[in-house]
Each structure stands twice: as structure tokens, then as C-alpha cells.
Coordinates of C-alpha atoms in Angstrom, one line a residue:
Chain N
M1487 CA 101.7 114.8 93.6
N1488 CA 104.6 113.4 95.7
K1489 CA 105.3 110.2 97.5
E1490 CA 106.1 109.9 101.1
R1491 CA 107.9 107.3 103.0
K1492 CA 105.9 104.4 104.6
R1493 CA 104.2 103.6 101.3
T1494 CA 101.8 106.5 101.1
L1495 CA 100.9 108.5 98.0
T1496 CA 99.9 112.0 98.6
I1497 CA 97.7 113.6 95.9
K1498 CA 97.3 117.4 95.7
T1499 CA 94.0 118.5 94.1
P1500 CA 93.8 121.6 92.0
E1501 CA 91.9 123.1 94.9
G1502 CA 95.1 122.9 96.9
I1503 CA 93.9 120.1 99.2
A1504 CA 96.1 117.1 99.8
F1505 CA 95.0 113.6 100.6
S1506 CA 97.0 110.5 101.3
L1507 CA 96.5 107.0 100.0
H1508 CA 98.1 104.1 101.9
L1509 CA 99.7 101.8 99.4
A1510 CA 99.2 98.1 100.0
G1511 CA 102.3 95.9 100.5
P1512 CA 103.2 92.8 98.5
V1513 CA 102.4 90.4 101.3
T1514 CA 98.9 91.8 101.8
R1515 CA 98.4 91.7 98.1
F1516 CA 99.6 88.1 98.0
L1517 CA 97.2 87.0 100.7
A1518 CA 94.3 88.7 98.8
W1519 CA 95.4 86.8 95.7
L1520 CA 95.4 83.5 97.6
I1521 CA 91.8 84.2 98.6
D1522 CA 90.9 85.0 95.0
L1523 CA 92.6 81.8 93.9
A1524 CA 90.4 79.9 96.3
S1525 CA 87.4 81.8 95.0
I1526 CA 88.3 80.9 91.4
F1527 CA 88.7 77.3 92.4
V1528 CA 85.2 77.2 94.0
I1529 CA 83.5 79.0 91.1
S1530 CA 85.3 76.7 88.6
L1531 CA 84.2 73.6 90.6
T1532 CA 80.6 74.8 90.6
A1533 CA 80.8 75.4 86.8
R1534 CA 82.3 72.0 86.3
I1535 CA 79.4 70.4 88.2
A1536 CA 76.9 72.4 86.2
A1537 CA 78.7 71.5 82.9
G1538 CA 78.5 67.8 84.0
F1539 CA 74.7 68.0 83.4
L1540 CA 75.5 68.7 79.7
G1541 CA 77.1 65.3 79.6
V1542 CA 73.6 63.8 79.4
I1543 CA 73.3 65.5 75.9
S1544 CA 76.9 65.1 74.8
P1545 CA 80.1 64.3 76.7
D1546 CA 82.0 66.2 74.1
I1547 CA 80.0 69.4 74.7
A1548 CA 80.4 68.9 78.5
S1549 CA 84.2 68.7 78.1
A1550 CA 84.2 71.8 75.9
A1551 CA 82.1 73.7 78.4
V1552 CA 84.4 72.8 81.3
I1553 CA 87.5 73.9 79.3
L1554 CA 85.8 77.2 78.3
A1555 CA 84.4 77.8 81.7
Y1556 CA 87.7 77.4 83.4
F1557 CA 89.4 79.7 80.9
I1558 CA 86.7 82.4 81.2
I1559 CA 86.6 82.2 85.0
S1560 CA 90.4 82.3 85.5
I1561 CA 90.8 85.3 83.1
G1562 CA 87.5 87.1 83.6
Y1563 CA 87.2 86.8 87.4
G1564 CA 89.6 89.7 88.1
I1565 CA 88.4 91.8 85.3
A1566 CA 84.7 91.4 86.1
M1567 CA 85.1 91.8 89.8
E1568 CA 87.4 94.8 89.7
W1569 CA 85.1 96.5 87.2
Y1570 CA 81.8 95.9 88.9
W1571 CA 83.2 96.3 92.5
R1572 CA 85.2 99.4 91.6
G1573 CA 88.6 98.0 92.0
Q1574 CA 87.9 95.2 94.4
T1575 CA 87.8 91.4 94.2
I1576 CA 86.6 89.1 97.0
G1577 CA 90.2 88.8 98.4
K1578 CA 90.8 92.6 98.1
R1579 CA 87.4 93.3 99.8
L1580 CA 88.2 91.0 102.7
L1581 CA 91.6 92.6 103.2
R1582 CA 90.3 96.1 102.6
L1583 CA 92.4 96.6 99.4
R1584 CA 91.2 98.5 96.3
V1585 CA 92.7 99.1 92.9
M1586 CA 92.8 102.8 92.0
D1587 CA 94.0 105.0 89.2
E1588 CA 97.5 106.2 90.0
Q1589 CA 96.4 109.8 89.9
G1590 CA 93.4 109.2 92.1
L1591 CA 91.0 109.3 89.1
R1592 CA 88.2 107.0 88.3
L1593 CA 89.3 103.5 87.3
Q1594 CA 88.8 102.8 83.6
F1595 CA 87.8 99.5 82.0
N1596 CA 90.9 99.5 79.9
Q1597 CA 93.1 99.8 83.0
V1598 CA 91.3 96.8 84.7
V1599 CA 91.7 94.7 81.6
I1600 CA 95.4 95.5 81.1
R1601 CA 96.4 94.9 84.8
N1602 CA 94.6 91.6 84.8
L1603 CA 96.0 90.4 81.4
L1604 CA 99.5 91.3 82.4
R1605 CA 99.3 88.8 85.3
F1606 CA 100.6 86.4 82.7
V1607 CA 104.0 88.0 83.0
D1608 CA 103.8 89.0 86.7
S1609 CA 103.1 85.4 87.7
L1610 CA 106.3 84.1 86.1
P1611 CA 108.1 81.9 86.8
A1612 CA 105.8 80.9 89.7
F1613 CA 103.9 82.4 92.6
Y1614 CA 104.0 85.9 91.2
M1615 CA 107.8 86.2 91.6
V1616 CA 108.2 88.8 88.8
G1617 CA 105.2 90.8 90.2
G1618 CA 106.4 90.5 93.8
L1619 CA 109.9 91.7 92.9
A1620 CA 108.5 94.6 90.9
C1621 CA 106.3 95.5 93.9
L1622 CA 109.4 95.5 96.2
V1623 CA 111.5 97.8 93.9
S1624 CA 108.7 100.0 92.8
P1625 CA 108.2 103.2 94.8
R1626 CA 104.5 102.8 94.4
V1627 CA 104.4 99.1 95.1
Q1628 CA 103.3 98.3 91.6
R1629 CA 103.6 95.0 89.8
L1630 CA 104.2 95.1 86.0
G1631 CA 100.4 95.0 85.3
D1632 CA 100.0 98.1 87.5
L1633 CA 102.8 99.9 85.8
A1634 CA 101.3 99.3 82.4
A1635 CA 97.8 100.2 83.5
N1636 CA 98.8 103.2 85.6
T1637 CA 97.1 101.7 88.7
I1638 CA 98.0 101.3 92.3
V1639 CA 96.5 99.1 95.1
V1640 CA 95.6 101.0 98.2
W1641 CA 94.8 99.8 101.7
N1642 CA 91.8 101.3 103.3
G1643 CA 92.4 100.3 106.8
A1644 CA 90.1 101.4 109.6
V1645 CA 91.7 104.2 111.7
S1646 CA 91.9 102.6 115.1
E1647 CA 91.1 104.7 118.1
P1648 CA 93.5 104.2 121.0
D1649 CA 92.1 102.9 124.2
L1650 CA 92.3 106.2 126.0
D1651 CA 89.6 105.4 128.6
Q1652 CA 91.9 102.8 130.2
L1653 CA 94.6 105.5 130.5
L1654 CA 92.6 108.4 131.5
T1655 CA 89.8 107.1 133.7
G1656 CA 89.4 108.5 137.1
K1657 CA 91.7 111.4 136.6
Y1658 CA 90.4 114.9 136.7
N1659 CA 91.9 117.0 133.9
S1660 CA 92.4 120.5 135.2
F1661 CA 93.1 121.7 131.6
R1662 CA 89.4 121.4 130.7
N1663 CA 88.7 124.6 132.6
Y1664 CA 90.6 126.4 129.8
P1665 CA 89.0 125.6 126.5
H1666 CA 90.8 128.3 124.6
L1667 CA 94.2 126.9 125.7
E1668 CA 93.1 123.4 124.9
A1669 CA 92.2 124.7 121.3
R1670 CA 95.6 126.3 121.1
L1671 CA 97.3 123.1 122.2
R1672 CA 95.4 121.1 119.6
H1673 CA 96.4 123.6 116.9
H1674 CA 100.1 123.8 117.7
I1675 CA 100.9 120.1 118.2
S1676 CA 102.0 118.1 115.2
V1677 CA 100.8 114.6 114.4
R1678 CA 104.3 113.3 115.3
E1679 CA 104.3 115.0 118.7
A1680 CA 100.8 113.7 119.4
G1681 CA 102.1 110.2 118.5
I1682 CA 105.0 110.5 120.9
V1683 CA 102.5 111.4 123.8
L1684 CA 100.4 108.4 123.0
Q1685 CA 103.3 106.0 122.7
A1686 CA 104.9 107.2 125.9
L1687 CA 101.6 106.6 127.8
L1688 CA 100.9 103.2 126.2
R1689 CA 104.5 102.0 126.9
R1690 CA 105.1 103.6 130.3
D1691 CA 105.0 100.3 132.2
E1692 CA 107.8 98.9 130.0
L1693 CA 110.2 101.6 131.2
D1694 CA 112.6 101.6 134.2
P1695 CA 111.3 103.9 137.0
S1696 CA 114.2 106.4 136.5
A1697 CA 113.8 106.4 132.7
R1698 CA 110.1 106.8 133.0
L1699 CA 110.5 109.9 135.2
E1700 CA 113.1 111.3 132.9
L1701 CA 111.0 110.7 129.7
F1702 CA 107.8 112.2 131.1
K1703 CA 109.8 115.2 132.4
E1704 CA 111.2 115.9 129.0
I1705 CA 107.8 115.5 127.3
A1706 CA 106.0 117.7 129.8
M1707 CA 108.7 120.4 129.5
H1708 CA 108.2 120.4 125.7
F1709 CA 104.4 120.9 126.0
K1710 CA 104.8 123.5 128.8
R1711 CA 106.9 125.5 126.4
A1712 CA 104.3 125.1 123.5
V1713 CA 101.3 126.3 125.5
K1714 CA 101.3 127.8 128.9
F1715 CA 98.5 126.8 131.2
P1716 CA 97.8 128.9 134.3
Q1717 CA 99.6 127.9 137.5
E1718 CA 96.4 126.8 139.2
A1719 CA 95.9 124.2 136.4
T1720 CA 99.4 122.7 136.7
D1721 CA 100.1 123.0 140.4
G1722 CA 100.6 119.7 142.2
I1723 CA 100.4 117.4 139.2
S1724 CA 103.3 115.2 138.2
D1725 CA 105.0 115.4 134.8
E1726 CA 103.3 112.1 133.9
Q1727 CA 99.9 113.5 134.9
Y1728 CA 100.7 116.6 132.8
V1729 CA 101.3 114.4 129.8
R1730 CA 98.1 112.5 130.5
N1731 CA 96.2 115.7 130.5
V1732 CA 97.8 116.7 127.2
A1733 CA 96.8 113.3 125.7
D1734 CA 93.2 113.8 127.0
V1735 CA 93.1 117.2 125.3
L1736 CA 94.5 115.9 122.0
F1737 CA 92.7 112.6 121.7
R1738 CA 89.4 113.2 123.4
S1739 CA 86.6 112.5 120.9
E1740 CA 84.3 115.4 120.0
F1741 CA 82.6 113.6 117.1
P1742 CA 79.0 112.9 118.0
G1743 CA 78.4 109.2 118.0
R1744 CA 82.0 108.2 118.3
Chain O
M1408 CA 93.5 128.7 112.9
I1409 CA 91.6 127.9 116.1
I1410 CA 88.2 126.5 115.5
D1411 CA 85.5 125.2 117.8
L1412 CA 85.7 121.6 116.9
K1413 CA 82.3 120.5 118.3
K1414 CA 80.5 123.3 116.5
F1415 CA 82.4 122.7 113.3
I1416 CA 81.5 119.0 113.2
T1417 CA 77.9 119.6 114.0
E1418 CA 77.6 122.2 111.2
E1419 CA 79.5 120.2 108.6
R1420 CA 78.4 116.7 109.2
N1421 CA 75.3 116.9 107.0
S1422 CA 77.4 118.0 104.0
W1423 CA 79.7 115.1 104.5
S1424 CA 76.9 112.6 104.7
D1425 CA 75.3 114.1 101.6
L1426 CA 78.6 113.8 99.7
E1427 CA 79.1 110.2 100.9
H1428 CA 75.6 109.3 99.8
I1429 CA 76.2 110.7 96.2
L1430 CA 79.5 108.9 96.0
D1431 CA 77.9 105.6 97.2
T1432 CA 75.2 106.0 94.5
L1433 CA 77.8 106.7 91.7
E1434 CA 80.0 103.8 92.8
K1435 CA 77.2 101.3 92.9
D1436 CA 76.0 102.2 89.4
P1437 CA 79.0 103.3 87.2
E1438 CA 76.6 104.0 84.3
R1439 CA 74.5 106.5 86.3
R1440 CA 74.5 110.1 85.0
L1441 CA 73.8 113.1 87.2
N1442 CA 71.6 116.0 85.9
L1443 CA 72.9 119.5 86.0
E1444 CA 71.4 120.4 89.4
Q1445 CA 72.9 117.2 90.9
V1446 CA 76.3 117.9 89.4
R1447 CA 76.3 121.4 90.9
R1448 CA 75.3 120.1 94.3
F1449 CA 78.0 117.4 94.0
H1450 CA 80.7 119.9 93.1
Y1451 CA 79.6 122.2 95.9
L1452 CA 79.8 119.4 98.5
Y1453 CA 83.2 118.4 97.2
Q1454 CA 84.6 121.9 97.5
R1455 CA 83.0 122.3 100.9
T1456 CA 84.4 119.0 102.2
S1457 CA 87.8 119.9 100.7
A1458 CA 87.8 123.1 102.7
D1459 CA 86.8 121.2 105.8
L1460 CA 89.7 118.9 105.3
A1461 CA 92.1 121.8 105.0
K1462 CA 90.7 123.2 108.4
I1463 CA 90.8 119.8 110.2
M1464 CA 94.4 119.3 109.1
T1465 CA 95.4 121.9 111.8
F1466 CA 94.1 119.5 114.5
S1467 CA 96.9 117.0 115.0
S1468 CA 94.7 114.7 117.2
E1469 CA 91.6 114.4 114.9
Q1470 CA 93.0 111.5 112.9
K1471 CA 89.7 109.7 112.5
I1472 CA 87.8 112.7 111.1
R1473 CA 90.8 113.6 108.9
G1474 CA 90.9 110.0 107.6
Y1475 CA 87.2 110.1 106.9
L1476 CA 87.4 113.5 105.1
E1477 CA 90.5 112.4 103.1
S1478 CA 88.6 109.3 101.9
L1479 CA 85.6 111.5 100.9
V1480 CA 87.7 114.0 99.1
G1481 CA 89.8 111.3 97.4
R1482 CA 86.7 109.5 96.1
A1483 CA 85.0 112.7 94.9
Y1484 CA 88.2 113.9 93.3
G1485 CA 88.3 110.8 91.1
E1486 CA 84.8 111.4 90.0
I1487 CA 85.1 115.2 89.4
H1488 CA 88.5 115.5 87.8
E1489 CA 88.2 112.5 85.5
T1490 CA 88.4 113.9 81.9
R1491 CA 89.1 110.8 79.9
P1492 CA 86.1 109.5 77.9
S1493 CA 84.1 107.2 80.1
S1494 CA 84.1 103.5 79.3
R1495 CA 80.6 103.7 78.0
R1496 CA 78.9 100.6 76.7
L1497 CA 80.0 100.2 73.1
G1498 CA 77.9 98.4 70.6
L1499 CA 79.6 95.1 69.8
M1500 CA 79.0 95.5 66.0
R1501 CA 80.2 99.0 65.9
W1502 CA 83.3 98.1 67.9
F1503 CA 84.0 95.1 65.7
F1504 CA 83.5 96.8 62.3
Y1505 CA 84.9 100.3 63.2
T1506 CA 87.0 100.5 66.3
F1507 CA 88.9 97.2 65.9
P1508 CA 90.1 97.6 62.2
Q1509 CA 90.8 101.3 62.7
T1510 CA 93.0 100.5 65.7
F1511 CA 94.8 97.9 63.7
R1512 CA 95.5 100.4 60.9
R1513 CA 96.6 103.1 63.3
H1514 CA 99.4 100.9 64.5
I1515 CA 100.1 99.0 61.3
R1516 CA 103.8 99.6 61.5
A1517 CA 104.0 97.4 64.6
F1518 CA 102.1 94.8 62.6
W1519 CA 104.6 94.9 59.8
I1520 CA 107.5 94.5 62.3
S1521 CA 105.6 91.6 63.8
L1522 CA 105.2 90.0 60.4
V1523 CA 108.9 90.5 59.5
I1524 CA 110.0 88.8 62.8
M1525 CA 107.8 85.8 62.1
I1526 CA 109.0 85.5 58.5
A1527 CA 112.6 85.7 59.8
G1528 CA 111.7 82.9 62.3
G1529 CA 110.1 81.0 59.4
A1530 CA 113.1 81.3 57.2
F1531 CA 115.4 80.1 60.1
G1532 CA 113.1 77.2 60.8
G1533 CA 112.9 76.2 57.1
I1534 CA 116.7 76.5 56.5
A1535 CA 117.4 74.6 59.6
I1536 CA 115.1 71.7 58.7
S1537 CA 116.4 71.5 55.1
F1538 CA 120.0 71.2 56.4
D1539 CA 119.4 69.0 59.4
S1540 CA 116.2 66.9 59.4
E1541 CA 116.9 65.8 63.0
A1542 CA 116.1 69.4 64.0
K1543 CA 112.5 68.5 63.8
G1544 CA 112.7 66.9 67.2
V1545 CA 113.8 70.1 68.7
F1546 CA 111.6 72.5 66.8
M1547 CA 108.2 70.8 66.6
P1548 CA 106.3 70.6 69.8
F1549 CA 103.6 68.0 68.7
S1550 CA 104.3 64.4 68.0
H1551 CA 102.2 64.3 64.9
L1552 CA 104.4 66.9 63.3
Q1553 CA 107.5 64.9 64.0
M1554 CA 106.5 61.9 61.9
N1555 CA 107.3 61.6 58.2
P1556 CA 104.9 63.9 56.2
S1557 CA 104.2 61.3 53.5
E1558 CA 103.4 58.7 56.1
R1559 CA 101.0 61.0 57.8
V1560 CA 99.3 62.0 54.6
A1561 CA 98.8 58.3 53.7
R1562 CA 97.4 57.6 57.1
E1563 CA 95.1 60.5 57.2
E1564 CA 93.7 59.9 53.7
S1565 CA 93.2 56.2 54.3
A1566 CA 91.4 56.6 57.7
D1567 CA 88.2 54.7 57.6
R1568 CA 86.7 56.4 60.7
D1569 CA 86.3 59.9 62.0
R1570 CA 89.1 60.0 64.5
M1571 CA 87.8 63.4 65.8
R1572 CA 84.4 61.9 66.6
G1573 CA 83.1 62.8 70.0
E1574 CA 86.1 65.2 70.6
K1575 CA 85.5 68.0 68.2
A1576 CA 83.9 70.5 70.6
A1577 CA 86.5 69.8 73.3
F1578 CA 89.4 70.0 70.9
S1579 CA 88.0 73.2 69.5
S1580 CA 87.7 74.7 73.0
Y1581 CA 91.2 73.6 73.8
L1582 CA 92.6 75.3 70.7
M1583 CA 90.7 78.5 71.4
T1584 CA 91.8 78.8 75.0
H1585 CA 95.4 77.7 74.3
N1586 CA 95.9 80.1 71.4
T1587 CA 94.3 83.0 73.3
K1588 CA 96.6 82.4 76.2
V1589 CA 99.6 82.5 73.9
S1590 CA 98.3 85.7 72.3
I1591 CA 97.8 87.4 75.7
F1592 CA 101.3 86.3 76.6
A1593 CA 102.7 87.8 73.4
M1594 CA 101.0 91.1 74.3
A1595 CA 102.0 91.0 78.0
L1596 CA 105.7 90.3 77.1
G1597 CA 105.7 93.8 75.6
M1598 CA 106.6 94.8 79.2
T1599 CA 110.1 93.2 78.7
W1600 CA 110.8 96.1 76.2
G1601 CA 109.4 93.8 73.6
I1602 CA 112.2 91.2 73.9
G1603 CA 109.8 88.5 75.0
T1604 CA 107.3 89.4 72.3
V1605 CA 110.0 89.2 69.6
I1606 CA 111.2 85.8 70.9
L1607 CA 107.7 84.4 71.0
L1608 CA 107.0 85.6 67.4
F1609 CA 110.3 84.3 66.1
Y1610 CA 109.8 80.9 67.8
N1611 CA 106.3 80.6 66.3
G1612 CA 107.8 81.5 62.9
V1613 CA 110.5 78.8 63.4
I1614 CA 107.9 76.1 64.0
L1615 CA 105.8 77.3 61.1
G1616 CA 108.8 77.5 58.7
A1617 CA 110.0 74.1 59.8
V1618 CA 106.6 72.4 59.3
V1619 CA 106.0 74.1 55.9
L1620 CA 109.4 73.2 54.5
D1621 CA 109.2 69.6 55.9
Y1622 CA 106.0 69.0 54.0
I1623 CA 107.2 70.8 50.8
L1624 CA 110.4 68.8 50.7
A1625 CA 108.3 65.6 51.1
G1626 CA 106.1 66.7 48.1
E1627 CA 103.0 67.1 50.2
S1628 CA 102.4 70.8 49.5
K1629 CA 98.7 70.3 48.6
F1630 CA 98.0 68.4 51.8
L1631 CA 99.9 71.1 53.7
A1632 CA 97.9 74.0 52.2
G1633 CA 94.6 72.1 52.6
W1634 CA 95.4 71.3 56.2
L1635 CA 96.9 74.7 57.3
L1636 CA 95.0 77.3 55.3
P1637 CA 91.5 77.0 56.6
H1638 CA 92.4 77.8 60.2
G1639 CA 95.9 79.3 59.7
A1640 CA 94.4 82.0 57.5
V1641 CA 93.0 83.5 60.7
E1642 CA 95.1 82.0 63.4
I1643 CA 98.5 83.2 62.1
P1644 CA 97.3 86.8 61.6
A1645 CA 95.8 86.7 65.1
I1646 CA 99.1 85.8 66.6
L1647 CA 100.7 88.6 64.5
L1648 CA 98.1 91.1 65.9
A1649 CA 98.9 89.9 69.4
G1650 CA 102.6 90.6 68.5
Q1651 CA 101.5 94.0 67.2
A1652 CA 99.9 94.7 70.6
G1653 CA 103.1 93.5 72.4
L1654 CA 105.3 95.7 70.2
L1655 CA 102.9 98.7 70.8
L1656 CA 103.3 98.2 74.5
A1657 CA 107.0 97.9 74.1
S1658 CA 107.2 101.1 72.1
A1659 CA 105.3 102.9 74.8
I1660 CA 107.8 101.5 77.4
I1661 CA 110.8 102.4 75.4
G1662 CA 109.4 105.7 74.1
W1663 CA 110.9 105.9 70.7
G1664 CA 110.4 109.4 69.3
T1665 CA 108.2 110.3 72.3
K1666 CA 110.8 110.7 75.0
S1667 CA 109.5 114.1 75.9
V1668 CA 106.2 112.5 76.9
S1669 CA 106.2 110.8 80.3
L1670 CA 106.0 107.0 80.5
K1671 CA 102.7 107.2 82.3
T1672 CA 101.2 109.4 79.6
R1673 CA 102.5 107.1 76.8
L1674 CA 101.0 104.1 78.5
R1675 CA 97.7 105.9 79.1
K1676 CA 97.6 106.8 75.4
I1677 CA 97.8 103.2 74.2
S1678 CA 95.8 101.4 76.8
R1679 CA 92.5 101.5 74.9
D1680 CA 94.1 100.3 71.7
L1681 CA 95.9 97.5 73.5
V1682 CA 92.6 96.2 74.9
T1683 CA 90.9 96.6 71.5
L1684 CA 93.6 94.6 69.7
I1685 CA 93.6 91.8 72.2
F1686 CA 89.8 91.4 72.3
G1687 CA 89.9 91.4 68.5
V1688 CA 92.6 88.7 68.6
G1689 CA 90.3 86.7 71.0
I1690 CA 87.4 86.8 68.5
M1691 CA 89.7 85.8 65.6
L1692 CA 91.0 82.8 67.6
I1693 CA 87.5 81.6 68.5
W1694 CA 86.8 81.4 64.7
A1695 CA 90.2 79.7 64.0
G1696 CA 89.7 77.2 66.8
F1697 CA 86.2 76.3 65.5
I1698 CA 87.5 75.8 61.9
E1699 CA 90.6 73.8 63.0
A1700 CA 88.6 71.3 65.0
F1701 CA 85.5 71.0 62.7
F1702 CA 87.1 71.5 59.2
S1703 CA 90.9 71.5 59.0
Q1704 CA 91.3 68.0 60.4
Y1705 CA 89.3 66.4 57.6
H1706 CA 91.2 65.6 54.4
E1707 CA 90.6 64.0 51.1
P1708 CA 88.5 62.0 50.3
V1709 CA 86.2 63.4 53.0
I1710 CA 86.7 67.0 51.9
P1711 CA 88.5 67.8 48.6
Y1712 CA 91.7 69.8 49.0
A1713 CA 90.5 72.3 46.5
V1714 CA 87.6 73.2 48.7
K1715 CA 89.8 73.6 51.8
I1716 CA 92.4 75.7 49.9
G1717 CA 89.7 77.8 48.3
F1718 CA 88.1 78.3 51.7
G1719 CA 91.4 79.4 53.2
I1720 CA 92.1 81.8 50.3
I1721 CA 88.6 83.4 50.7
E1722 CA 89.3 83.8 54.4
I1723 CA 92.6 85.6 53.7
I1724 CA 90.9 88.0 51.2
L1725 CA 88.0 88.8 53.5
L1726 CA 90.3 89.3 56.5
T1727 CA 92.6 91.5 54.5
L1728 CA 89.7 93.6 53.3
F1729 CA 88.2 93.7 56.8
L1730 CA 91.4 94.9 58.4
L1731 CA 92.4 97.4 55.7
R1732 CA 89.0 98.7 54.6
S1733 CA 86.4 98.2 57.4
G1734 CA 85.4 101.4 59.2
N1735 CA 87.0 103.6 56.5
L1736 CA 83.9 105.4 55.5
K1737 CA 82.9 106.7 58.9
L1738 CA 85.5 107.9 61.3
E1739 CA 84.9 107.0 64.9
T1740 CA 84.0 109.9 67.1

């Protein structure tokens, strides 16, 4: 197991497979907490109204019910939700966050209880300052409760698909006549290189004309060296078009239904 | 490795869907148990999807499929490689009479340390109040503790009406929740290498020592015992147990004698015991809160002091027997 920059945690399975978890930042977690705070307020208010009916029998019992209900809701909300929703509360669900075991294992009840009870220290002196600072200095963005419980909070954001149709429409891609070379290109190009292609195309209108020419020339040269397409596929197309063709090969969806 | 992506996806997609379906089912119902055939199928699908993830990693552009497979493998990994005992539903009676006292005894050293700290605080509070009676204003957080003990006793014993009438349940709830919060705090402060827990225990000892000596010096020992013992016999040990939990957490953080074991392993090892102790403390404080509101606040002539003191002594004996003996006969599996 090792950690990477940009708040990801990579876990290697005994089968030799690695998968990455995107760690949630303190700000997102704070927003989720605000939503949970509002949820606790609404649930407590409902309980208060319900307890009010007990006042008909005894005002003393009604007051006792309100005190107990608020205590149970404020402490039990996080524990109950994270246990039954497998690491999620209302706030976390809305912001696509989830509490997980630090080693990627199944979350245990003890872990849920400890991380929630340690909020008492994390929330000191106000607005989760201790917890927030701990998140900032911790390599795995953990507050004290997470450290004690061996948990992390991950962000399961949807992988957004770039709007390639807008970039690639109406342009015939001569590379499509050579599927074996397309496959080789996909295989040889790293994620970083693919990202450079995409960013260059998405930001091309922000560049000066000369810088734009220079940039696409360099990128095209790089890919020409990586995989050589026959001359008839590359003849007469500009460097920028060459890069567009590469992007089409790299990002074209093959997944049925996508 | 060059693969035909379209063919690959078409062939593998059903396996991914099956694995996702099993994972959804397991996650919706944490208590669900798979039979042997289902476990085999689950394991097969996990390995197959893992292999697919390894293949797709060679495709720089297939971020979406890669993300999907990583999520599947990550979820299945947690289910398959989890070797800790599952948090199965534990019978409340069994937990209370076996697990809780056994856990207390397993970490009894932390309890003794907790007790010594509180006694030290008590001694400090007592000495301070005997030398400087004005220290009462600093030490005692409640106004009824700051008045002259003899005056209070005279007032309580001559009261012609039930001053707790119509407030007992609310007062009891307040005590339960307040003391439970203090106990959770004592446990949670273990994260400060135990410094916070020690301060909290010492401070509670100071208040207790100051109150006790104040009443003894005023010649009101009988009132004091009748007032404090019925609820204090359980409440004070509960705070000590919370301190025990805090010190247990602190010892895992510091790693005395277990430096060779990683911090994460040390914390994992005590997590179940921490939760057991703090839940046990919660139950003790519910009892103490009930007794304090409904019993402790009534004095002679309503309830004779001998009855109150006797009740408190019986509680101490039963609690001691419970914590030291309960669950001794049958070891928890």
C-alpha cells in the first residue's frame, strides 16, 4: 500500500492488483458535516414536537424525553447512519463521500463508534478546528477520530467524460482505417500523455496563434514518434488535426451504452 | 498487451454486473451470509474482475471503465479479505455479564492508574479547602456546593415540600446525558497522549475532595455519605472506567512496551475494548442518574440516612463483585 500525491490512496491486493481511493478534502467533509448538522436539527425538532404530546401526561416526562432525544440523536445519528448506510450519512451521501477502513477492508461497528465519539475532541474548540487541522497535516486527510478508528473518508466522484463530440464532429479520422495501429497507440500512451492531448484541445482557443501552432507541432511530433501511421493516413493533415485524430482514438467510447 | 477492447468489454460485462449485484446485496444487508456455492462464485468473479482491471490498465484512455472496475475490485476486496471477527449481533445480557466485566479486568492496570489520579486530585482538593476556604469558589462549579454545609443540611432537612416535584425525570435525564458526555470526553481525550484524560480525572478528583472535606470539617459526614453514596457509588466508578478507556487509548497512541507493533495495529487491537468500556459506562450512568434524581436528593426525615448509606454500600459491594467476578466461569469465545 502506498500513498500518492493529490490525495489518493493506492491499495495493492494480494492478487497484485492496485486500485486507488480518492481521499476527501477537509472542505468537502466540512460541507457534508453542515448538511448532517441541519439533518440533526430537523430530526431533533421532529422529536421535540413528538415529545410535546407527552406533556399531556406529564410535563416532566416530556422535558426528560426532549433532553434524552436530543442527546441520542446528536450522538447516535452518525453512528447509526454510517453503520446502516455502510459509511455514509445524509451529508456524505449527497456529496458522494464514504467512510472506509484504512486498508480497504469492511468497516466495523467499533470503528464507526470510535470515529463518532472522538468528534468530542475533533470539534474543539469550535467548528471542528482540531479535526480540520488534523486533516490538513495528515497524509491521509484524517481527523483524530479517523486516526483512532483507522478509517478514511473517500470521495466517489463520477468520472466525467469530456465533451469530445464538440471537438471531433465533422472531421474524418484517417487513423480509423488502421485498427491495429490504433490499438498500439492506446496501449503505448500513458494517462498523463492522454491528459495533455485533451487539455491542449480543450484550451486551444486560449492560445496565441503562434503558440498554438508550436504546441500542436510538438505534441504531434511526440505521437508520430510513438506510433507510426502510414503516409496515406497522415498526408495533408495539420499537426492540430493529427492531435485531434489521436484524441479520437484515445477517448472514443467503445463501451456499449455509454 | 494489445486487446480488442470492444470484444473484451462484451465478453466481460456480464461478470462485472454479477459481481456488482452480489456486492449490492451484501452491502444492503450486512448480516447476510453467503452459502459455499455463492462464496465460490463471488471469489471467482472477484478474481476475474481483478484480472480485467489489470488488462484495462494498459489502456490510458479508458478512464471510465478503469474507474468502474477499480470501484468493483475495491468493494469486493473489503468483503473478501476481511478477517476480523464480524460485528455480529451480540446478546445484550451476554455482553453485559461477560464481555464488559472481562474487558474491564483485562485492562485493570489502566483503571488503577485512573483511580490513583482521581485520589491525587481529591487529596489536592481536600488540602486546598482545608487551608483556604475561599478556594471553594474556584473549585466548586455548582452554587449549592458553595454555601455553608451546615446551612444546607439544615435547609434540606427542614424542607416542608418536595423541591424536586415535577422535575425528577428531567433532572435525571440531564444528569445521565451530562455525565455520559463527560465520560465520552474523558475517553476521547486519550488522543492527547492521555494528558487531557489525566487533567479531567484530576479535576473531578479535586472537586470531589474539596466537597468531601468541606462537609467533614463542618461535621456533616453523615449527610454527606447519605447524599453522595447512593449515586456516587456507581457514578464515580463510571467516570473512573471512562478514564480507564482514555488511558487505554493513550497507551495505544504512545505504545509503551509495544513499540515494535505499528500504531495502526495497536489501535485496531483496542478498538473493540474501548467501545465495550464506554457503552458499559453509559449503562452505569443511566443507573446513577436515575438514583441521583429520584433517591439521593431526599434526606432525613423523608429517607433515613442509614437507609441511604446502606443502599450505597450494597451498590459498591455488588458493583465490585460484578466487575471482578462476573464472566469468570465461562471465557468468551
